[in-house]
N, CA and C of each residue as an Amber inpcrd file, in Angstrom:
protein
   387
 -29.2110000   1.9460000 191.4380000 -29.8950000   2.1980000 192.7070000
 -31.1020000   1.3330000 192.7880000 -31.4730000   0.9480000 193.9740000
 -32.6340000   0.0890000 194.1860000 -33.9460000   0.9110000 194.2030000
 -35.0830000   0.1940000 194.1980000 -36.2940000   0.9160000 194.0690000
 -36.6970000   1.9590000 195.1150000 -36.2540000   1.7390000 196.3870000
 -36.5060000   2.6870000 197.4340000 -35.8200000   4.0390000 197.1620000
 -34.4970000   3.8880000 196.8010000 -33.7080000   5.0890000 196.5360000
 -34.2990000   5.8000000 195.3190000 -34.6580000   5.0320000 194.2620000
 -35.2740000   5.4550000 193.0430000 -36.5810000   6.2440000 193.3440000
 -37.3960000   5.7330000 194.2040000 -38.6420000   6.3150000 194.5930000
 -38.3380000   7.6430000 195.2480000 -37.3850000   7.7190000 196.1140000
 -36.9750000   8.9770000 196.7580000 -36.5100000  10.0030000 195.7570000
 -35.6490000   9.5200000 194.8180000 -35.1120000  10.4840000 193.8160000
 -36.2060000  11.0350000 192.8590000 -37.2340000  10.2290000 192.5750000
 -38.2270000  10.6810000 191.6110000 -39.4800000  11.2540000 192.2520000
 -39.6040000  11.0320000 193.5400000 -40.8140000  11.5010000 194.2740000
 -42.0120000  10.6210000 194.0090000 -41.8250000   9.4950000 193.4030000
 -42.9400000   8.5400000 193.1620000 -42.9500000   7.4060000 194.1810000
 -44.1440000   6.8260000 194.3440000 -44.2330000   5.6650000 195.2750000
 -43.6600000   4.4760000 194.5940000 -43.2600000   3.4640000 195.3460000
 -42.8170000   2.2250000 194.8040000 -43.9110000   1.5480000 193.9520000
 -45.1380000   1.6880000 194.4200000 -46.2610000   1.0770000 193.6420000
 -46.3840000   1.7520000 192.2890000 -46.2590000   3.0710000 192.2350000
 -46.3440000   3.7260000 190.9120000 -45.2320000   3.2400000 190.0570000
 -44.0030000   3.1740000 190.5520000 -42.8800000   2.7230000 189.7950000
 -43.1110000   1.3070000 189.2670000 -43.6260000   0.3810000 190.1010000
 -43.9250000  -0.9820000 189.6750000 -44.9880000  -0.9290000 188.6090000
 -46.0220000  -0.0250000 188.7490000 -47.0230000  -0.0220000 187.6820000
 -46.4310000   0.4780000 186.3890000 -45.6030000   1.5010000 186.4280000
 -44.9460000   1.9160000 185.0960000 -44.1950000   0.8150000 184.4900000
 -43.5930000  -0.1070000 185.3930000 -42.8750000  -1.2510000 184.8250000
 -43.8770000  -2.1960000 184.1720000 -44.9720000  -2.4550000 184.8840000
 -45.9950000  -3.3900000 184.4100000 -46.5060000  -3.0070000 183.1330000
 -46.7270000  -1.6830000 182.8770000 -47.3430000  -1.2680000 181.6070000
 -46.2920000  -1.0200000 180.5400000 -45.0570000  -1.3220000 180.9010000
 -43.9180000  -1.1780000 179.8910000 -43.2690000   0.1090000 179.6770000
 -43.4810000   1.0500000 180.6260000 -42.8530000   2.3020000 180.5280000
 -41.3860000   2.3980000 181.0870000 -41.1440000   1.5120000 182.0010000
 -39.7880000   1.4180000 182.6550000 -39.3720000  -0.0650000 182.5570000
 -38.0970000  -0.2620000 182.1840000 -37.5180000  -1.6050000 182.2310000
 -36.1670000  -1.6440000 182.9270000 -36.2250000  -1.6590000 184.2250000
 -34.9540000  -1.6210000 184.9410000 -34.2690000  -3.0400000 184.7930000
 -32.9170000  -2.9580000 184.9180000 -32.1670000  -4.2130000 184.9280000
 -32.3990000  -4.9160000 186.2430000 -32.4520000  -6.2440000 186.1720000
 -32.6820000  -7.0370000 187.3970000 -31.3980000  -7.7800000 187.7290000
 -30.8530000  -7.4780000 188.9700000 -29.6760000  -8.1660000 189.4430000
 -29.9790000  -8.7480000 190.7940000 -29.6660000 -10.0280000 190.9050000
 -29.9410000 -10.7410000 192.2100000 -31.3430000 -10.5170000 192.6280000
 -32.3200000 -10.5930000 191.7480000 -33.7610000 -10.4280000 192.0710000
 -34.1570000  -9.0590000 192.5260000 -33.2830000  -8.1000000 192.2970000
 -33.5240000  -6.7000000 192.6930000 -33.5160000  -5.8020000 191.4390000
 -34.4430000  -4.9060000 191.4280000 -34.4670000  -3.9240000 190.2490000
 -33.2970000  -2.9200000 190.4610000 -32.6120000  -2.5820000 189.3880000
 -31.5930000  -1.6190000 189.4060000 -31.9220000  -0.4320000 188.5000000
 -31.9910000   0.7340000 189.0240000 -32.3380000   1.8970000 188.2400000
 -31.0580000   2.7970000 188.1140000 -31.1140000   3.6180000 187.0210000
 -29.9700000   4.4900000 186.8410000 -30.4760000   5.8940000 186.3310000
 -29.5590000   6.7810000 185.9580000 -29.8950000   8.1230000 185.6260000
 -30.8580000   8.1450000 184.3860000 -30.6890000   7.2010000 183.4910000
 -31.6190000   7.1450000 182.3180000 -33.0740000   6.9470000 182.7970000
 -33.2380000   6.0840000 183.7870000 -34.6120000   5.9100000 184.2730000
 -35.1370000   7.1280000 184.9440000 -34.3200000   7.8910000 185.6270000
 -34.7290000   9.1330000 186.2740000 -35.2050000  10.0910000 185.1370000
 -34.4500000  10.1920000 184.0780000 -34.8350000  11.0020000 182.9020000
 -36.1610000  10.5810000 182.3320000 -36.3590000   9.2390000 182.2350000
 -37.5950000   8.6860000 181.6830000 -38.7840000   9.0710000 182.6080000
 -38.6240000   8.9950000 183.8980000 -39.6480000   9.4080000 184.8220000
 -39.9810000  10.8930000 184.6570000 -38.9260000  11.6900000 184.5180000
 -39.1100000  13.1450000 184.3500000 -39.9380000  13.4140000 183.0770000
 -39.6070000  12.7110000 181.9700000 -40.2870000  12.8880000 180.7610000
 -41.8100000  12.4520000 180.9250000 -42.0010000  11.3180000 181.5440000
 -43.3530000  10.7550000 181.8060000 -44.1890000  11.7430000 182.5320000
 -43.6470000  12.2990000 183.6000000 -44.3880000  13.2150000 184.4620000
 -44.7550000  14.5740000 183.6950000 -43.7810000  14.9920000 182.8630000
 -44.0010000  16.2020000 182.1060000 -45.1350000  15.9750000 180.9910000
 -45.0300000  14.7910000 180.3440000 -46.0360000  14.4930000 179.3500000
 -47.4370000  14.2760000 180.0220000 -47.4770000  13.6730000 181.2030000
 -48.7760000  13.5020000 181.9420000 -49.3240000  14.8500000 182.2780000
 -48.4770000  15.8340000 182.6730000 -48.9380000  17.1930000 182.9860000
 -49.5630000  17.8770000 181.7770000 -49.0530000  17.5200000 180.6090000
 -49.5730000  18.0830000 179.3520000 -50.7820000  17.3490000 178.8310000
 -51.2500000  16.3680000 179.5820000 -52.4970000  15.7140000 179.1870000
 -52.3470000  14.3800000 178.4930000 -51.1420000  13.8620000 178.3610000
 -50.9380000  12.5750000 177.7290000 -51.3320000  11.4720000 178.6470000
 -51.9850000  10.4230000 178.1830000 -52.2630000   9.2300000 178.9760000
 -51.0160000   8.3820000 178.9920000 -50.9170000   7.4700000 179.9520000
 -49.7910000   6.5200000 179.9490000 -49.6760000   5.7280000 178.6820000
 -50.7430000   5.4000000 178.0830000 -50.7740000   4.6010000 176.8810000
 -50.1380000   5.4450000 175.7260000 -50.5550000   6.7600000 175.6570000
 -49.9910000   7.6060000 174.6190000 -48.5380000   7.8190000 174.8060000
 -48.1010000   7.9500000 176.1350000 -46.6960000   8.0690000 176.3650000
 -45.9220000   6.8040000 175.9660000 -46.4410000   5.6850000 176.2190000
 -45.8290000   4.4390000 175.8400000 -45.6820000   4.3500000 174.3280000
 -46.7090000   4.7300000 173.6600000 -46.6540000   4.7370000 172.1580000
 -45.5650000   5.6530000 171.7240000 -45.5170000   6.8510000 172.2570000
 -44.5230000   7.8390000 171.8460000 -43.1390000   7.2770000 172.1660000
 -42.8420000   6.7480000 173.3260000 -41.5750000   6.1710000 173.6290000
 -41.1810000   5.0410000 172.7340000 -42.1110000   4.0540000 172.5070000
 -41.8210000   2.9660000 171.6470000 -41.4960000   3.3880000 170.2490000
 -42.2650000   4.3640000 169.8070000 -42.0660000   4.8210000 168.4420000
 -40.7290000   5.5130000 168.2560000 -40.3570000   6.3460000 169.2710000
 -39.1460000   7.0940000 169.1390000 -37.8760000   6.1930000 169.3120000
 -38.0930000   5.1580000 170.0350000 -36.8940000   4.2050000 170.2780000
 -36.7700000   3.1860000 169.1800000 -37.8520000   2.8840000 168.4940000
 -37.8030000   1.7070000 167.5260000 -37.9480000   2.1610000 166.0570000
 -37.8890000   3.4590000 165.8120000 -38.0290000   3.9330000 164.4450000
 -36.7960000   4.4890000 163.8490000 -36.5500000   4.0650000 162.6110000
 -35.4200000   4.5430000 161.8790000 -35.9490000   5.3840000 160.7120000
 -35.4260000   6.5410000 160.4530000 -35.9760000   7.4300000 159.4000000
 -35.8290000   6.7480000 158.0180000 -34.9830000   5.8260000 157.8560000
 -34.7940000   5.1370000 156.5830000 -35.6620000   3.9070000 156.3660000
 -36.4220000   3.6100000 157.3970000 -37.2630000   2.3970000 157.2920000
 -38.3310000   2.4830000 156.1640000 -38.5620000   1.3770000 155.5500000
 -39.6820000   1.2440000 154.6310000 -40.8760000   0.8220000 155.3990000
 -41.9350000   1.5220000 155.3000000 -43.1060000   1.2510000 156.1030000
 -44.1720000   0.3990000 155.3160000 -44.8080000  -0.4540000 156.0270000
 -45.9850000  -1.1640000 155.4000000 -47.1680000  -0.2210000 155.4460000
 -48.2020000  -0.5610000 154.7080000 -49.4400000   0.1880000 154.6600000
 -50.0300000   0.3660000 156.1110000 -50.0370000  -0.7190000 156.8500000
 -50.5660000  -0.6530000 158.2310000 -49.6530000   0.3330000 159.0950000
 -48.3900000   0.2120000 158.9410000 -47.5000000   1.1460000 159.6570000
 -47.6980000   2.6050000 159.3450000 -47.9630000   2.8220000 158.0420000
 -48.2180000   4.2190000 157.5730000 -49.5610000   4.7240000 158.1820000
 -50.5890000   3.8500000 158.2370000 -51.8340000   4.2920000 158.8550000
 -51.6490000   4.5580000 160.2520000 -50.9250000   3.6850000 160.9780000
 -50.6370000   3.8320000 162.3930000 -49.9350000   5.1960000 162.6820000
 -48.8900000   5.4090000 161.8150000 -48.0840000   6.6620000 161.9710000
 -48.9760000   7.8980000 161.7300000 -49.8460000   7.8650000 160.7420000
 -50.7590000   8.9740000 160.4740000 -51.6810000   9.2080000 161.6370000
 -52.1620000   8.1700000 162.3210000 -53.0330000   8.2700000 163.4690000
 -52.2570000   8.9240000 164.6690000 -50.9990000   8.4260000 164.8020000
 -50.1860000   9.0250000 165.9190000 -49.8390000  10.4750000 165.6140000
 -49.6550000  10.8100000 164.3510000 -49.4160000  12.2620000 163.9750000
 -50.5790000  13.0680000 164.3610000 -51.7680000  12.6570000 163.9880000
 -53.0280000  13.3850000 164.3430000 -53.1840000  13.5720000 165.8820000
 -52.8850000  12.4790000 166.6160000 -53.0250000  12.5110000 168.0200000
 -52.0650000  13.5400000 168.6240000 -50.8160000  13.5120000 168.1570000
 -49.8360000  14.4320000 168.7060000 -50.0680000  15.8710000 168.2370000
 -50.6170000  16.0490000 167.0540000 -50.9810000  17.4280000 166.5820000
 -52.1230000  17.9500000 167.5090000 -53.1240000  17.0970000 167.8830000
 -54.1210000  17.5090000 168.7800000 -53.6110000  17.8040000 170.1600000
 -52.6710000  17.0930000 170.6850000 -52.0530000  17.3600000 171.9630000
 -51.3690000  18.6840000 171.8970000 -50.6540000  18.9490000 170.8260000
 -49.9290000  20.2120000 170.6350000 -50.9460000  21.3820000 170.6900000
 -52.0810000  21.2670000 170.0100000 -53.1080000  22.2990000 169.9580000
 -53.6730000  22.5120000 171.3710000 -53.9200000  21.4690000 172.0990000
 -54.3300000  21.5780000 173.4980000 -53.3280000  22.3180000 174.3810000
 -52.0350000  21.9950000 174.1540000 -51.0120000  22.6790000 174.9060000
 -50.9780000  24.1730000 174.5680000 -51.1330000  24.5070000 173.3730000
 -51.2070000  25.9600000 172.9370000 -52.3790000  26.6680000 173.6440000
 -53.5390000  25.9520000 173.6730000 -54.7170000  26.4810000 174.3140000
 -54.4810000  26.6610000 175.7650000 -53.8470000  25.6680000 176.4430000
 -53.5350000  25.8050000 177.9010000 -52.5890000  26.9960000 178.1780000
 -51.6610000  27.1510000 177.2310000 -50.7150000  28.2560000 177.3710000
 -51.4010000  29.5590000 177.2990000 -52.3850000  29.7530000 176.4230000
 -53.1270000  30.9480000 176.3580000 -53.9920000  31.1480000 177.6430000
 -54.5620000  30.0530000 178.1580000 -55.3170000  30.1360000 179.4080000
 -54.4540000  30.6020000 180.5650000 -53.2640000  30.0380000 180.6080000
 -52.3060000  30.3230000 181.6710000 -51.9300000  31.8220000 181.5930000
 -51.7420000  32.3440000 180.4240000 -51.4110000  33.7710000 180.2440000
 -52.5460000  34.6340000 180.7120000 -53.7560000  34.2300000 180.4210000
 -54.9650000  35.0040000 180.9190000 -55.0170000  34.9720000 182.4560000
 -54.7600000  33.8020000 183.0620000 -54.7870000  33.6960000 184.4610000
 -53.7020000  34.5800000 185.1250000 -52.5540000  34.5170000 184.5300000
 -51.4020000  35.3950000 184.9980000 -51.8400000  36.8580000 185.0160000
 -52.4750000  37.2870000 183.9560000 -52.9540000  38.7020000 183.9310000
 -53.9430000  39.0540000 185.0040000 -54.8560000  38.1830000 185.2570000
 -55.8640000  38.3130000 186.2980000 -55.1110000  38.4520000 187.6700000
 -54.1450000  37.5590000 187.8940000 -53.4330000  37.5650000 189.1530000
 -52.5380000  38.8260000 189.2740000 -51.9330000  39.2470000 188.2410000
 -51.1830000  40.4930000 188.3070000 -52.0260000  41.7040000 188.6120000
 -53.2610000  41.7470000 187.9950000 -54.1050000  42.8860000 188.3030000
 -54.5450000  42.8800000 189.7420000 -54.8700000  41.6490000 190.2150000
 -55.3200000  41.5100000 191.6320000 -54.1830000  41.9180000 192.5220000
 -53.0030000  41.5290000 192.2580000 -51.8130000  41.8450000 193.0320000
 -51.6090000  43.3530000 193.0960000 -51.7140000  44.0040000 191.9820000
 -51.6050000  45.5160000 191.8300000 -52.6320000  46.1430000 192.7580000
 -53.9150000  45.7450000 192.6610000 -54.9920000  46.3400000 193.4490000
 -54.7050000  46.1440000 194.9360000 -54.2500000  44.9430000 195.2920000
 -53.9250000  44.7320000 196.7020000 -52.8050000  45.6200000 197.1930000
 -51.7940000  45.7520000 196.3650000 -50.6600000  46.6130000 196.7360000
 -51.1180000  48.0670000 196.9040000 -51.9930000  48.4860000 195.9730000
 -52.5430000  49.8900000 196.1040000 -53.2900000  50.0580000 197.4140000
 -54.2250000  49.1110000 197.7450000 -55.0270000  49.2380000 198.9170000
 -54.1440000  49.2090000 200.1710000 -53.0910000  48.3360000 200.1930000
 -52.2400000  48.2700000 201.3730000 -51.4550000  49.5600000 201.5200000
 -50.9710000  50.1460000 200.4310000 -50.2040000  51.3950000 200.5550000
 -51.1610000  52.4750000 201.0410000 -52.3630000  52.5390000 200.4990000
 -53.2520000  53.5780000 200.8780000 -53.7020000  53.5000000 202.3270000
 -53.7680000  52.2150000 202.8660000 -54.2140000  52.0700000 204.2280000
 -53.0520000  51.8130000 205.2410000 -51.8980000  52.2250000 204.9280000
 -50.7870000  52.0290000 205.8620000 -51.0030000  52.7880000 207.1300000
 -51.6410000  53.9210000 206.9920000 -51.9630000  54.6130000 208.1940000
 -51.0230000  55.6200000 208.5360000
């Protein structure tokens, strides 16, 4: 599919899609000077949007994607790669902790909303007339 249809499918603007390409998050096939997107690209966009909602920057998402696509469990790592991997591990552990904290906050907000809804329901029933 071309960029216009892809934009419609993902809910993103063409400019955003082009920006994601520019920073290396998307790499569509180019046929006859036109970008061609497929279901894999839609899944990538879905993952990008979810990660952004969780507080990941585009740079962090790019690092995660590159690492997951280019790493083999059996690879022998250099000292620099080990240090880089340890930094990424700390970054993702911190993101995980932030997500757990957000989850707790969301649960608290849900409780407040449920209590408010209950009170409104009680008031409406009492004042039906």
